[in-house]
Amino acid sequence: MSEITTARPSSSLTSAFDIPRPPGLTWYVQSQMPVGYEVSLTRGLLNPANPVLARSVGADGRETVRALIVVDRAVDELYGPGLRGYFEAWQVDAVWKVMPGDEETKNLEQVVEVTRAMTEMGILRRTERVVVVGGGVLMDVVGMAASLYRRGAPYVRVPTTLVGQVDAGVGVKTGVNHGTHKNRLGTYFAPEVTLIDPEFLRTVEPRHIANGLAEIIKMALIKDGALFELLEENVARITNHSLADCGAAMSEVVSRAIAGMLDELEPNLWEGVLERSVDYGHTFSPSLELRADPPLLHGEAVAVDMAVCLALAVGRRYLSESDAHRALALIAGCGLPLTHPVFTPELLEVGLADAVKHRDGRQRLPLTDGLGSCVFVNDITAGELARALEFVRAYADGVHADGVHADGVHADGVHADGAHADGPAR
């Protein structure tokens, strides 16, 4: 018969386990969490013959898998039948959540609404995905919900707007607005994959195409001079249909913008370094975007911010006045605003002060250092802000009713005689 011995606690702790006297013991824990996600351009995403979307949720067409599909209400009206037909063809037992995707609904309540849908579905923590189909607002909301639910649930992004495809859908930031502050609450949480199909852009209205072009112009101004010239050459041909057709020029515009953004983000995903060139156009715009009435789209506010920053660069002699005019003409030629009545010197100061808090006590203001490169400054003054506004307003006032600036440059950056603003006719 076997003997069972029960260990009994000692009546006194050994010296090895004595409670330490002050200053005590210190444990230092260090760990790294690997982050990897894919950004993929694909055509015909909703064609049942295309397995890419199905594979992103673990479907093989033979065994049933479940997924929560969160769709922008406007997108559902256009693509709902195609989405449902696709997932049915691939044996995906989809739970559907249709939500608004406008800026006014970018709040914590909507985040909780998504987590409620996850709870009602009984989603499995690691093997069942949330798929968000919509624009940048809804992707931010759903991404934040996925980051919070059980401290992290896998999700897939399918951006359907241009700003979603070139900006909001390719990074790891999520967030919602709070009070009068843009994206004041948020997390860093990478999707498993972002699937970009240009065909969605065919049903995007011109104003929202311009909204996304602002983020592409941003990348051109601070990183990619070749992209700037490509935009100048093709600005009159950029439409929802040309982007959806994805010919050689439009494909290069979109792919260069995405590649440039990822190149800037990858070494600094968690923003340990606060001097970020991709913050260009995002210093003053948060203050403008939520105060404008009627509201501005994100890219429209960014465009006004970029115009001010171009003028600041001219004042600092980082940029020539002729190149500033080229950039302003490109912004206007894309259907974006250069000025806004709410943008006063006082509001610029407020925006800069808030940016200083966000950037840990320094301005870290990115400015163009020539077209296609960037420099950071920390000593912009109130006087410079006022003069920058005057520069932009003078340029805008100098544009005639026929779109020609007083120096003979059209809004698309081309001289009235057909020559490019910075060189011979092309």
PDB file of C-alpha atoms in Angstrom, residues 12 202 247 329:
ATOM      1  CA  SER A  12       8.610  29.929  10.489  1.00  0.00           C
ATOM      2  CA  ARG A 202     -16.169  53.894 -57.959  1.00  0.00           C
ATOM      3  CA  GLY A 247      -4.481  52.320 -64.523  1.00  0.00           C
ATOM      4  CA  ALA A 329      -2.332  75.036 -56.620  1.00  0.00           C
TER       5      ALA A 329
END
